[in-house]
Coordinates of C-alpha atoms and ligand atoms in Angstrom, one line a residue:
Chain A
M956 CA 89.6 -20.5 204.3
N957 CA 87.0 -18.7 206.8
T958 CA 87.6 -15.7 209.1
I959 CA 89.0 -17.5 211.7
G960 CA 92.0 -19.2 209.8
K961 CA 93.0 -15.9 208.3
I962 CA 92.8 -14.6 212.0
T963 CA 95.2 -17.5 212.8
I964 CA 97.4 -17.2 209.8
A965 CA 98.1 -13.5 210.5
G966 CA 98.6 -13.6 214.2
M967 CA 101.2 -16.7 213.3
L968 CA 102.3 -14.6 211.1
I969 CA 102.7 -11.4 212.7
L970 CA 104.8 -13.8 215.7
A971 CA 107.4 -14.6 213.0
I972 CA 108.0 -11.7 211.7
V973 CA 108.3 -9.1 214.7
P974 CA 109.9 -10.3 217.8
P975 CA 112.7 -11.2 215.5
V976 CA 112.8 -7.8 213.8
L977 CA 112.7 -6.4 217.2
L978 CA 115.9 -8.0 218.3
L979 CA 117.7 -7.4 215.4
S980 CA 116.7 -3.8 215.9
G981 CA 118.0 -3.9 219.8
Q982 CA 114.7 -4.6 221.4
A983 CA 115.7 -6.8 223.2
F984 CA 113.0 -6.7 225.7
Y985 CA 110.0 -7.1 223.3
M986 CA 112.3 -10.4 222.6
D987 CA 112.2 -11.7 225.8
L988 CA 108.3 -11.0 226.7
A989 CA 107.6 -12.6 223.1
T990 CA 109.6 -15.8 223.9
R991 CA 107.7 -15.7 227.5
L992 CA 104.3 -15.3 225.6
V993 CA 105.3 -18.0 222.9
I994 CA 106.3 -20.9 225.4
L995 CA 103.2 -19.7 227.8
G996 CA 101.3 -20.1 224.7
I997 CA 102.0 -23.8 223.9
G998 CA 101.5 -24.7 228.0
A999 CA 97.8 -23.2 226.9
V1000 CA 97.6 -24.6 224.1
S1001 CA 98.3 -27.8 226.1
L1002 CA 95.5 -27.0 228.4
N1003 CA 92.8 -26.2 225.2
L1004 CA 93.0 -29.7 224.0
I1005 CA 91.7 -30.3 227.8
L1006 CA 89.6 -27.8 229.1
G1007 CA 88.6 -26.0 225.4
F1008 CA 87.9 -29.2 222.9
G1009 CA 87.7 -31.4 226.4
G1010 CA 85.8 -30.1 228.5
M1011 CA 88.2 -31.0 231.3
V1012 CA 88.8 -28.0 233.7
S1013 CA 92.3 -28.8 234.6
F1014 CA 93.4 -26.4 237.5
G1015 CA 96.8 -27.7 238.5
H1016 CA 98.1 -27.8 234.8
A1017 CA 101.3 -25.6 235.9
A1018 CA 103.2 -28.7 238.1
F1019 CA 103.4 -29.5 234.2
I1020 CA 105.1 -26.6 233.7
G1021 CA 107.4 -27.3 236.6
L1022 CA 108.2 -30.9 235.4
G1023 CA 109.4 -30.2 232.5
A1024 CA 111.5 -27.3 233.9
Y1025 CA 113.1 -29.2 236.7
A1026 CA 114.0 -32.1 233.9
V1027 CA 116.1 -29.3 232.7
G1028 CA 117.6 -28.2 236.4
I1029 CA 118.2 -31.4 238.2
P1030 CA 120.2 -32.9 235.4
A1031 CA 122.1 -29.8 234.7
Y1032 CA 122.4 -28.8 238.7
H1033 CA 123.8 -32.4 239.1
A1034 CA 126.6 -32.0 235.7
T1035 CA 127.7 -28.8 237.4
Y1036 CA 127.9 -30.1 241.0
G1037 CA 128.5 -33.9 240.8
E1038 CA 126.5 -36.3 242.7
F1039 CA 123.5 -38.7 241.1
E1040 CA 126.1 -39.5 238.0
M1041 CA 123.2 -40.9 236.9
V1042 CA 121.2 -38.3 235.5
A1043 CA 123.2 -35.7 235.2
S1044 CA 123.4 -34.1 232.1
Y1045 CA 123.7 -31.3 229.8
N1046 CA 122.2 -33.3 226.8
G1047 CA 119.0 -31.4 225.8
L1048 CA 117.3 -34.7 224.4
L1049 CA 117.3 -36.7 227.8
H1050 CA 115.6 -33.0 229.1
I1051 CA 113.3 -33.0 226.9
A1052 CA 113.1 -36.9 227.4
L1053 CA 112.6 -36.6 230.9
A1054 CA 110.2 -33.4 230.8
V1055 CA 107.7 -35.0 228.3
G1056 CA 108.3 -38.9 230.1
F1057 CA 107.4 -37.3 233.6
S1058 CA 104.7 -34.6 232.8
A1059 CA 102.9 -38.4 230.6
L1060 CA 103.8 -40.4 233.9
F1061 CA 102.1 -37.4 236.6
A1062 CA 99.4 -36.9 234.2
L1063 CA 98.5 -40.8 234.0
I1064 CA 98.4 -41.4 237.5
T1065 CA 96.6 -37.8 238.5
G1066 CA 94.9 -37.8 235.4
A1067 CA 93.5 -42.0 236.2
I1068 CA 92.1 -40.5 239.6
S1069 CA 91.0 -37.2 239.1
L1070 CA 88.4 -38.6 236.0
R1071 CA 86.6 -40.5 238.5
T1072 CA 84.9 -37.2 239.3
K1073 CA 83.0 -34.7 237.4
G1074 CA 82.3 -31.1 237.0
V1075 CA 83.8 -28.8 240.7
Y1076 CA 85.4 -32.3 242.0
F1077 CA 87.7 -32.7 239.3
I1078 CA 88.5 -29.1 239.4
M1079 CA 89.1 -29.1 242.7
I1080 CA 91.2 -32.7 242.2
T1081 CA 93.7 -31.5 239.8
M1082 CA 94.3 -28.1 241.8
A1083 CA 95.2 -30.5 245.1
F1084 CA 97.5 -32.3 242.6
G1085 CA 99.0 -29.8 241.3
Q1086 CA 99.5 -27.8 244.8
M1087 CA 101.0 -31.4 245.8
A1088 CA 103.5 -31.7 243.1
Y1089 CA 104.1 -27.3 244.7
Y1090 CA 104.6 -28.9 247.7
F1091 CA 107.1 -31.0 246.7
F1092 CA 109.6 -29.8 244.8
L1093 CA 109.4 -27.0 248.1
S1094 CA 110.6 -29.5 250.2
L1095 CA 113.5 -30.7 248.1
D1096 CA 116.0 -28.3 249.8
I1097 CA 119.1 -29.7 247.7
Y1098 CA 117.6 -27.8 244.5
G1099 CA 116.9 -24.6 246.8
G1100 CA 113.5 -25.4 247.8
D1101 CA 111.6 -22.3 247.5
D1102 CA 114.4 -20.0 247.1
G1103 CA 114.6 -22.3 243.3
L1104 CA 117.7 -23.2 241.3
T1105 CA 119.5 -21.3 238.6
I1106 CA 120.3 -23.0 235.6
D1107 CA 123.8 -22.7 234.8
V1108 CA 124.5 -24.1 231.7
R1109 CA 121.3 -24.3 229.5
S1110 CA 120.0 -27.7 227.5
E1111 CA 122.9 -28.5 224.8
L1112 CA 120.8 -29.4 221.7
P1113 CA 122.2 -30.6 218.1
L1114 CA 122.1 -27.8 215.3
I1115 CA 120.5 -25.1 218.0
N1116 CA 122.4 -22.8 220.7
L1117 CA 119.5 -22.1 223.2
D1118 CA 122.2 -19.3 224.3
S1119 CA 121.0 -17.4 221.2
P1120 CA 117.8 -15.6 222.2
M1121 CA 117.0 -15.8 218.6
Q1122 CA 117.8 -19.5 218.0
L1123 CA 115.7 -20.1 221.2
Y1124 CA 112.7 -17.8 219.9
G1125 CA 112.6 -20.0 216.6
L1126 CA 112.5 -23.1 218.8
S1127 CA 110.3 -22.0 220.9
Y1128 CA 108.3 -20.7 218.0
V1129 CA 108.6 -23.6 216.3
S1130 CA 107.3 -26.0 218.9
L1131 CA 104.4 -23.9 219.5
A1132 CA 103.1 -24.2 215.8
V1133 CA 103.4 -27.8 216.2
A1134 CA 101.5 -27.9 218.9
M1135 CA 98.7 -25.9 217.7
Y1136 CA 98.8 -28.1 214.7
L1137 CA 98.7 -31.2 216.7
V1138 CA 96.3 -30.3 218.7
H1139 CA 94.1 -29.4 215.5
R1140 CA 94.5 -32.7 213.3
M1141 CA 93.9 -34.5 217.2
V1142 CA 90.5 -32.4 217.6
N1143 CA 88.8 -33.1 214.4
S1144 CA 90.1 -37.0 214.2
R1145 CA 87.7 -39.4 215.4
F1146 CA 89.6 -39.3 218.6
G1147 CA 88.8 -35.5 219.1
M1148 CA 84.8 -36.2 217.6
V1149 CA 84.3 -38.3 221.0
L1150 CA 86.5 -35.9 222.9
Q1151 CA 83.8 -32.9 221.7
G1152 CA 81.6 -35.6 222.2
T1153 CA 81.8 -35.8 225.9
K1154 CA 82.4 -32.6 226.8
G1155 CA 78.9 -32.1 224.9
N1156 CA 76.9 -34.8 226.8
V1157 CA 78.4 -38.0 228.7
E1158 CA 75.3 -39.8 229.4
R1159 CA 74.3 -39.9 225.3
M1160 CA 78.3 -40.8 224.5
A1161 CA 78.1 -43.8 226.8
T1162 CA 74.6 -44.7 225.1
L1163 CA 76.5 -45.0 221.9
G1164 CA 79.0 -47.3 223.3
Y1165 CA 82.4 -45.0 224.2
N1166 CA 84.4 -45.4 226.9
T1167 CA 84.4 -41.7 227.5
Y1168 CA 86.9 -42.2 230.6
Y1169 CA 90.2 -44.3 228.6
Y1170 CA 89.5 -41.0 225.7
Q1171 CA 89.2 -38.3 228.2
L1172 CA 92.5 -40.3 229.8
L1173 CA 94.7 -40.1 227.0
A1174 CA 93.8 -36.9 226.4
Y1175 CA 94.7 -35.2 229.5
V1176 CA 98.1 -37.5 229.3
I1177 CA 99.0 -36.1 226.0
S1178 CA 98.1 -32.0 227.2
G1179 CA 100.2 -32.7 230.1
A1180 CA 103.2 -34.3 228.2
M1181 CA 102.9 -31.0 225.5
C1182 CA 102.7 -28.8 228.9
G1183 CA 106.1 -30.9 230.4
Y1184 CA 107.8 -29.8 226.9
A1185 CA 106.6 -26.0 227.2
G1186 CA 108.2 -26.1 230.7
F1187 CA 111.8 -27.7 229.5
L1188 CA 111.5 -24.1 227.2
L1189 CA 110.6 -22.4 230.3
G1190 CA 113.5 -23.7 232.2
N1191 CA 115.8 -23.1 229.4
F1192 CA 114.5 -19.5 228.7
T1193 CA 114.3 -18.0 232.8
T1194 CA 116.9 -20.3 233.2
F1195 CA 116.3 -19.7 237.0
I1196 CA 113.2 -22.2 238.7
S1197 CA 111.2 -22.6 241.5
P1198 CA 107.9 -24.9 242.8
D1199 CA 106.5 -20.8 242.3
M1200 CA 106.0 -22.4 238.5
M1201 CA 104.0 -25.0 240.0
H1202 CA 101.8 -22.8 242.3
W1203 CA 97.6 -23.1 241.5
T1204 CA 98.0 -19.3 241.2
R1205 CA 100.0 -20.0 237.5
S1206 CA 97.4 -22.9 236.9
G1207 CA 94.9 -19.9 237.3
E1208 CA 96.4 -17.7 234.7
L1209 CA 97.1 -20.7 232.2
M1210 CA 93.2 -21.3 232.6
F1211 CA 92.9 -17.3 232.3
M1212 CA 94.7 -17.3 228.9
V1213 CA 92.8 -20.3 227.0
I1214 CA 89.4 -18.8 228.3
L1215 CA 90.2 -14.9 227.7
G1216 CA 91.4 -15.7 224.3
G1217 CA 88.2 -18.5 223.4
A1218 CA 88.5 -22.2 224.7
S1219 CA 88.5 -24.4 221.5
T1220 CA 89.9 -22.6 219.1
A1221 CA 93.5 -22.6 217.6
L1222 CA 94.6 -19.2 218.6
G1223 CA 92.6 -18.1 221.1
P1224 CA 95.4 -19.6 223.6
I1225 CA 97.8 -17.7 221.6
L1226 CA 95.4 -14.6 221.9
G1227 CA 95.0 -15.1 225.0
S1228 CA 98.8 -15.6 226.2
S1229 CA 99.7 -12.6 224.5
L1230 CA 96.6 -10.5 226.1
F1231 CA 98.0 -12.0 229.7
I1232 CA 101.8 -11.0 229.3
L1233 CA 101.0 -7.4 227.4
L1234 CA 98.4 -6.7 230.4
E1235 CA 100.4 -8.2 232.9
E1236 CA 103.3 -5.6 231.7
I1237 CA 101.3 -2.6 231.7
L1238 CA 99.5 -3.8 235.0
S1239 CA 102.1 -4.3 236.9
S1240 CA 103.8 -1.1 236.2
F1241 CA 101.2 0.6 237.9
T1242 CA 101.0 -1.1 240.9
I1243 CA 101.5 -3.9 242.5
Y1244 CA 98.2 -5.4 243.0
W1245 CA 97.6 -5.6 239.4
H1246 CA 96.3 -9.4 240.2
L1247 CA 93.0 -7.5 241.0
P1248 CA 92.4 -5.8 237.8
F1249 CA 93.2 -8.4 236.0
G1250 CA 90.4 -10.7 237.4
L1251 CA 87.6 -8.3 237.2
L1252 CA 89.2 -7.9 233.3
L1253 CA 88.7 -11.8 232.8
I1254 CA 84.8 -11.8 235.1
L1255 CA 84.1 -9.2 232.5
V1256 CA 85.1 -11.1 229.7
V1257 CA 83.9 -14.1 230.8
L1258 CA 80.4 -12.3 231.6
F1259 CA 80.1 -10.9 228.2
I1260 CA 81.9 -12.0 225.1
R1261 CA 80.9 -16.1 225.1
G1262 CA 83.9 -17.6 223.1
G1263 CA 86.5 -14.9 224.4
I1264 CA 88.2 -12.9 221.9
M1265 CA 88.0 -15.5 219.6
G1266 CA 84.7 -15.5 220.3
L1267 CA 84.9 -11.8 218.8
F1268 CA 85.8 -12.5 215.9
K1269 CA 83.5 -14.9 215.1
N1270 CA 80.7 -12.9 215.6
M1271 CA 82.3 -10.2 213.2
G1272 CA 83.2 -12.2 210.6
G1273 CA 79.6 -14.0 210.9
S1274 CA 81.1 -17.3 209.7
S1275 CA 79.3 -20.2 211.8
K1276 CA 82.5 -22.3 212.3
Chain B
M321 CA 61.0 -69.2 222.2
N322 CA 63.4 -66.7 220.9
T323 CA 63.8 -64.6 223.8
L324 CA 66.1 -61.8 222.8
L325 CA 65.9 -60.5 226.8
Q326 CA 65.0 -61.4 229.8
I327 CA 64.2 -59.0 233.0
S328 CA 63.7 -60.9 236.5
G329 CA 63.0 -59.9 239.3
L330 CA 63.8 -56.3 238.6
K331 CA 63.7 -53.4 241.6
K332 CA 64.1 -49.9 242.0
Q333 CA 63.2 -47.6 244.5
F334 CA 63.9 -43.6 245.3
G335 CA 63.8 -43.1 248.7
G336 CA 60.1 -44.1 249.5
V337 CA 59.1 -44.2 245.5
I338 CA 59.2 -47.9 244.6
A339 CA 59.8 -47.1 240.4
T340 CA 60.4 -50.6 239.3
D341 CA 58.6 -53.6 241.6
D342 CA 59.5 -57.0 241.0
V343 CA 59.4 -56.8 237.2
N344 CA 59.2 -59.8 235.1
L345 CA 59.4 -59.3 231.6
E346 CA 60.7 -61.4 228.0
V347 CA 60.7 -59.4 224.8
T348 CA 61.1 -61.7 221.6
K349 CA 63.6 -61.5 218.8
G350 CA 61.4 -59.2 216.2
E351 CA 59.1 -57.6 218.1
L352 CA 57.5 -54.6 218.6
H353 CA 56.8 -54.3 222.4
A354 CA 55.2 -51.9 223.8
I355 CA 55.0 -50.0 227.2
I356 CA 52.4 -48.1 228.8
G357 CA 51.0 -46.8 232.2
P358 CA 50.2 -43.6 233.5
N359 CA 52.9 -40.8 234.6
G360 CA 55.6 -41.8 237.4
A361 CA 54.3 -45.3 236.5
G362 CA 58.6 -46.0 236.4
K363 CA 58.5 -47.3 232.1
T364 CA 61.8 -44.4 231.8
T365 CA 63.1 -45.5 234.9
L366 CA 62.8 -49.3 233.7
I367 CA 64.7 -48.3 230.5
S368 CA 67.4 -46.5 231.9
Q369 CA 68.1 -49.8 234.0
L370 CA 68.3 -51.7 230.5
S371 CA 70.4 -49.3 229.3
G372 CA 73.0 -49.3 232.1
A373 CA 72.0 -45.4 232.9
V374 CA 70.4 -46.6 236.6
R375 CA 71.2 -49.4 238.6
P376 CA 68.5 -51.9 239.9
D377 CA 68.7 -52.6 243.5
S378 CA 68.4 -56.3 242.6
G379 CA 67.0 -58.8 240.0
T380 CA 68.7 -59.7 236.9
I381 CA 68.5 -58.4 233.3
T382 CA 70.1 -60.8 230.8
F383 CA 70.3 -60.2 227.3
K384 CA 71.7 -62.5 223.8
G385 CA 71.9 -64.9 227.3
S386 CA 74.3 -63.0 229.0
N387 CA 74.1 -61.7 232.4
I388 CA 74.3 -58.0 231.8
T389 CA 73.2 -56.4 234.9
N390 CA 76.5 -55.3 235.7
R391 CA 77.9 -53.8 233.2
P392 CA 78.4 -50.8 232.2
A393 CA 76.4 -48.5 229.7
H394 CA 78.2 -48.4 227.1
A395 CA 79.2 -52.5 226.7
R396 CA 75.3 -52.6 226.6
A397 CA 75.7 -50.2 223.3
Q398 CA 78.8 -52.7 222.2
L399 CA 76.3 -55.8 223.1
G400 CA 73.5 -54.2 220.9
I401 CA 71.2 -52.4 223.1
T402 CA 70.3 -49.0 222.2
R403 CA 67.9 -46.2 223.4
S404 CA 66.1 -43.0 222.7
F405 CA 65.5 -40.2 225.4
Q406 CA 62.3 -38.9 226.3
I407 CA 63.9 -35.7 226.7
T408 CA 66.0 -35.0 224.2
S409 CA 70.0 -36.1 225.1
L410 CA 71.9 -35.0 222.1
I411 CA 75.6 -33.2 221.6
M412 CA 74.1 -29.9 220.9
S413 CA 77.3 -28.5 220.0
M414 CA 78.0 -30.4 217.5
S415 CA 76.2 -30.6 213.8
V416 CA 73.4 -32.7 213.2
L417 CA 75.2 -35.0 210.8
D418 CA 78.1 -35.4 213.4
N419 CA 75.8 -36.1 216.3
V420 CA 74.9 -39.3 214.0
A421 CA 78.2 -40.2 212.4
L422 CA 79.2 -40.8 216.1
A423 CA 76.9 -43.4 217.1
V424 CA 77.7 -44.6 213.6
Q425 CA 81.6 -44.5 214.4
A426 CA 81.1 -46.1 218.2
H427 CA 80.4 -49.2 215.6
D428 CA 83.6 -48.6 213.7
G429 CA 86.6 -50.6 215.3
H430 CA 88.0 -48.4 218.6
S431 CA 88.7 -44.5 218.1
F432 CA 91.8 -43.9 219.3
K433 CA 92.6 -42.7 215.6
L434 CA 94.1 -39.3 216.5
F435 CA 94.8 -37.6 213.1
K436 CA 93.0 -38.7 210.4
P437 CA 90.3 -35.9 210.1
A438 CA 87.1 -37.6 211.3
R439 CA 84.8 -35.5 208.9
K440 CA 86.6 -36.8 205.9
I441 CA 86.1 -40.5 206.4
T442 CA 83.6 -41.1 203.3
H443 CA 81.7 -44.3 205.2
L444 CA 81.3 -42.6 208.4
R445 CA 80.0 -39.7 206.9
K446 CA 77.9 -41.4 203.9
N447 CA 76.0 -43.7 206.9
A448 CA 75.3 -41.6 208.4
L449 CA 73.4 -39.5 206.1
Q450 CA 71.3 -42.1 205.3
F451 CA 70.2 -42.3 208.5
L452 CA 69.5 -38.8 208.3
Q453 CA 67.7 -39.3 205.0
Q454 CA 65.3 -41.9 206.9
V455 CA 63.9 -39.8 208.9
G456 CA 64.1 -36.9 206.5
L457 CA 66.7 -34.2 208.1
E458 CA 69.2 -34.3 205.6
N459 CA 68.5 -31.0 204.5
R460 CA 69.5 -30.2 207.9
A461 CA 72.7 -31.8 208.3
D462 CA 74.9 -29.3 208.5
D463 CA 73.2 -26.8 210.5
P464 CA 74.1 -27.4 214.9
A465 CA 72.2 -30.3 216.5
S466 CA 71.2 -26.8 219.0
A467 CA 69.1 -24.4 216.0
L468 CA 66.8 -27.6 214.9
S469 CA 63.0 -27.6 216.4
H470 CA 61.7 -30.2 218.6
G471 CA 60.6 -32.1 216.2
E472 CA 63.2 -32.6 214.3
H473 CA 65.1 -33.0 218.0
R474 CA 63.1 -36.3 218.1
Q475 CA 63.5 -37.1 214.6
L476 CA 67.4 -37.0 215.4
E477 CA 66.8 -38.7 218.1
L478 CA 65.7 -41.2 216.0
A479 CA 68.2 -41.5 213.4
V480 CA 70.6 -41.6 216.2
A481 CA 69.4 -45.1 217.6
L482 CA 69.0 -46.0 214.1
A483 CA 72.6 -45.4 213.1
S484 CA 74.0 -47.3 216.8
S485 CA 73.3 -50.1 214.4
A486 CA 71.7 -52.2 217.7
E487 CA 69.7 -55.4 217.8
M488 CA 67.0 -53.5 220.2
M489 CA 65.9 -50.1 220.4
M490 CA 64.0 -49.1 223.4
L491 CA 62.2 -46.1 222.5
D492 CA 61.4 -43.6 224.9
E493 CA 57.8 -41.9 223.9
P494 CA 59.6 -40.9 220.3
M495 CA 56.2 -39.3 219.6
A496 CA 56.3 -37.0 222.8
G497 CA 55.5 -33.0 221.7
L498 CA 54.3 -33.8 218.4
G499 CA 51.5 -32.5 215.7
P500 CA 49.2 -34.9 214.5
E501 CA 50.9 -34.9 211.2
E502 CA 54.6 -35.6 212.8
S503 CA 53.0 -38.1 215.3
A504 CA 51.3 -39.7 212.1
T505 CA 55.1 -40.0 209.8
M506 CA 56.5 -41.4 212.9
I507 CA 54.2 -44.1 213.2
N508 CA 54.0 -44.7 209.7
F509 CA 58.3 -44.7 210.1
L510 CA 58.3 -47.1 212.7
K511 CA 56.0 -49.5 210.8
T512 CA 58.7 -49.8 208.2
L513 CA 61.1 -50.7 210.9
K514 CA 58.9 -53.5 212.5
G515 CA 60.4 -56.8 211.9
Q516 CA 64.0 -55.4 211.0
K517 CA 64.8 -54.6 214.7
T518 CA 63.4 -55.7 218.4
I519 CA 61.9 -52.4 219.6
L520 CA 60.9 -51.5 223.4
L521 CA 58.5 -48.6 222.5
I522 CA 57.6 -46.4 225.3
E523 CA 54.4 -44.2 224.1
H524 CA 51.1 -42.6 225.7
D525 CA 49.9 -42.2 222.6
M526 CA 47.4 -45.0 222.7
D527 CA 46.4 -45.4 218.9
A528 CA 50.2 -45.5 218.3
V529 CA 50.7 -48.4 220.5
F530 CA 47.6 -50.4 218.9
A531 CA 48.8 -49.6 215.6
L532 CA 52.1 -50.9 216.5
A533 CA 52.5 -53.6 218.3
D534 CA 53.1 -56.3 218.6
R535 CA 52.7 -57.3 222.6
I536 CA 51.9 -54.4 225.4
S537 CA 52.8 -54.5 228.7
V538 CA 51.0 -52.5 231.0
L539 CA 52.9 -50.6 234.2
V540 CA 51.7 -49.7 237.1
Y541 CA 53.1 -48.1 240.0
G542 CA 56.3 -49.8 239.0
K543 CA 54.5 -53.5 238.6
I544 CA 53.9 -55.6 235.2
I545 CA 49.7 -55.6 235.6
A546 CA 49.3 -57.1 232.2
T547 CA 51.0 -58.4 229.6
G548 CA 49.5 -59.9 226.1
K549 CA 48.3 -58.8 222.5
P550 CA 46.9 -55.6 222.1
D551 CA 43.0 -56.9 221.6
E552 CA 43.6 -58.7 225.1
I553 CA 45.6 -55.9 226.6
R554 CA 42.8 -53.3 225.5
F555 CA 39.5 -55.7 226.6
N556 CA 41.6 -56.6 230.1
D557 CA 39.3 -56.2 232.8
D558 CA 42.3 -55.0 235.2
V559 CA 43.6 -52.6 232.9
R560 CA 40.8 -50.7 231.9
H561 CA 40.3 -50.4 235.9
A562 CA 44.0 -49.3 236.7
Y563 CA 44.5 -47.5 233.5
L564 CA 42.6 -46.4 231.1
G565 CA 40.7 -45.4 233.5
E566 CA 37.1 -46.8 232.5
E567 CA 34.7 -47.9 235.0
Ligands
ATP1144 N1 66.6 -40.0 239.6 C1 65.5 -39.9 240.5 N2 65.7 -40.0 241.6 C2 64.6 -40.1 242.7 N3 63.5 -40.5 242.0 C3 63.3 -40.9 240.8 C4 63.9 -40.6 239.6 N4 63.8 -41.2 238.4 C5 62.6 -41.7 238.7 N5 62.2 -41.5 239.9 C6 60.9 -41.5 240.3 O1 60.5 -42.6 239.6 C7 58.8 -43.0 239.8 C8 59.0 -43.3 237.6 O2 59.0 -41.9 237.0 P1 60.0 -42.9 235.6 O3 60.3 -41.2 234.5 O4 60.6 -43.5 235.6 O5 58.3 -42.5 234.7 P2 57.3 -42.9 234.1 O6 56.8 -44.2 233.7 O7 58.7 -42.5 232.7 O8 56.6 -41.2 233.5 P3 56.4 -40.2 232.4 O9 54.9 -40.7 231.8 O10 55.6 -39.0 233.2 O11 57.7 -39.9 231.4 C9 58.4 -41.3 239.7 O12 57.7 -41.3 240.7 C10 59.8 -40.6 239.6 O13 58.9 -39.7 240.0
MG1145 MG1 59.4 -40.9 231.3

């Protein structure tokens, strides 16, 4: 196994062992951090599929997190307070289906339009669609508008009790591992080769006979669906959801994580989300303007460390890929 | 007559520049047809319209009897037209073998296969390696394409075009920037392809063109001023005036 593979396994082992041990020794706070990290990590992994491997710089990915979270919040709200009997439910499997289904649908529609554009226009239009989702939920007074919505009862799943921090973390961790595995398989498949080739040289791919649009669109839909699932977990973790989860700054944070950690590597997004959560915690204890030093740091990373943190490891390990 | 490609009344203008001016041309199945002409004559623009990268203003392109004028580039590639690029256009971040394997994969069913590792599919890799061997690049198979020299990039361009298993290959100055030795190797290689494929060859190297071509068309300011056998072109007065620059 190469250096990168070893680092990835080591990183995942640390995440498997340290947070549960800390929780058992009474450090619930760190468990909280780790759960958020792992859930956002899934979002970052999903974004990495299209950004890192597909070269599609989506600036609206937080919309999928929000959709996933509202797929928990809205059915739970009606199960508690009545109305809309059709969707009223605490059933976690239904919530997952809604989160993944609506995210995939939203990705299909917005992706089909956005992928007609390139470069900066793609960034702008994905951001615009994200903001559309943000304002849509902002205007839904029944679900609290910008005050947000409290989830009184977490999703009910067979065998797993999401009220238990340990079990919620367990589910999130396993989900992250599965997401990483799926992305790993996909990017190395025929489909992934086409995706990476398209990132490298669209004209060449068209000349070879690939209709690159549909390959990119499928990647976009898979990525959106995966990110929607992360939203399902995040809703159950915070038990409070609001349109703020979809704001473009949240999408920017997901991008930070991917780029900071190292796009188009398996562990990069997780390293990025870890560092993001740590820095957020440390910097925000000094100043409420913590985004400023954070932004500066990101610029430094982009300028001086090609390939993010994983890029550093790669150089140290001296392995070719 | 066995026409593979027919171009009629093709026109393309970039602002004030008429890059393609009422071009009519027939390419016969199996021939090596060279297009020569001074810099800026519109040779690359012509190929780009045939490959689908550039839309003509008017005129029609017929390939194997069907009108492909409005078909997108990827559909033309699937029909059996491929091109190489004058300015190397490869996927630099991927390995040399991956570049060729992608060309093979493009004609091996659809690529919506999301799970099986592509680099472990033996027939894709084996075929790709064979094309690398043909151009003499097999020992660079696992290097990233970005690590190759200019000459090797030209070879890889050719390997990718070959791997597209197209009926018609359009080669845009495959010898551009090659040293005399490398050029000689390339000419010999193109000779071995003659007869197996229909080739539209753009080339400035006149020795190469006259050694290889079955027929030659001369393009000047977007217009084809002559088409014929190498000897007819060599002794054509218009051509000597306009292009070969004699007397
Ligand atoms: N995309 C474009 N936009 C504007 N002008 C263009 C474009 N492409 C080509 N041209 C112009 O069209 C003319 C023909 O260019 P083209 O590249 O086809 O010539 P060429 O015969 O391939 O030349 P060379 O031998 O130098 O490769 C030139 O005047 C060029 O400047
Ligand atoms: Mg040219």
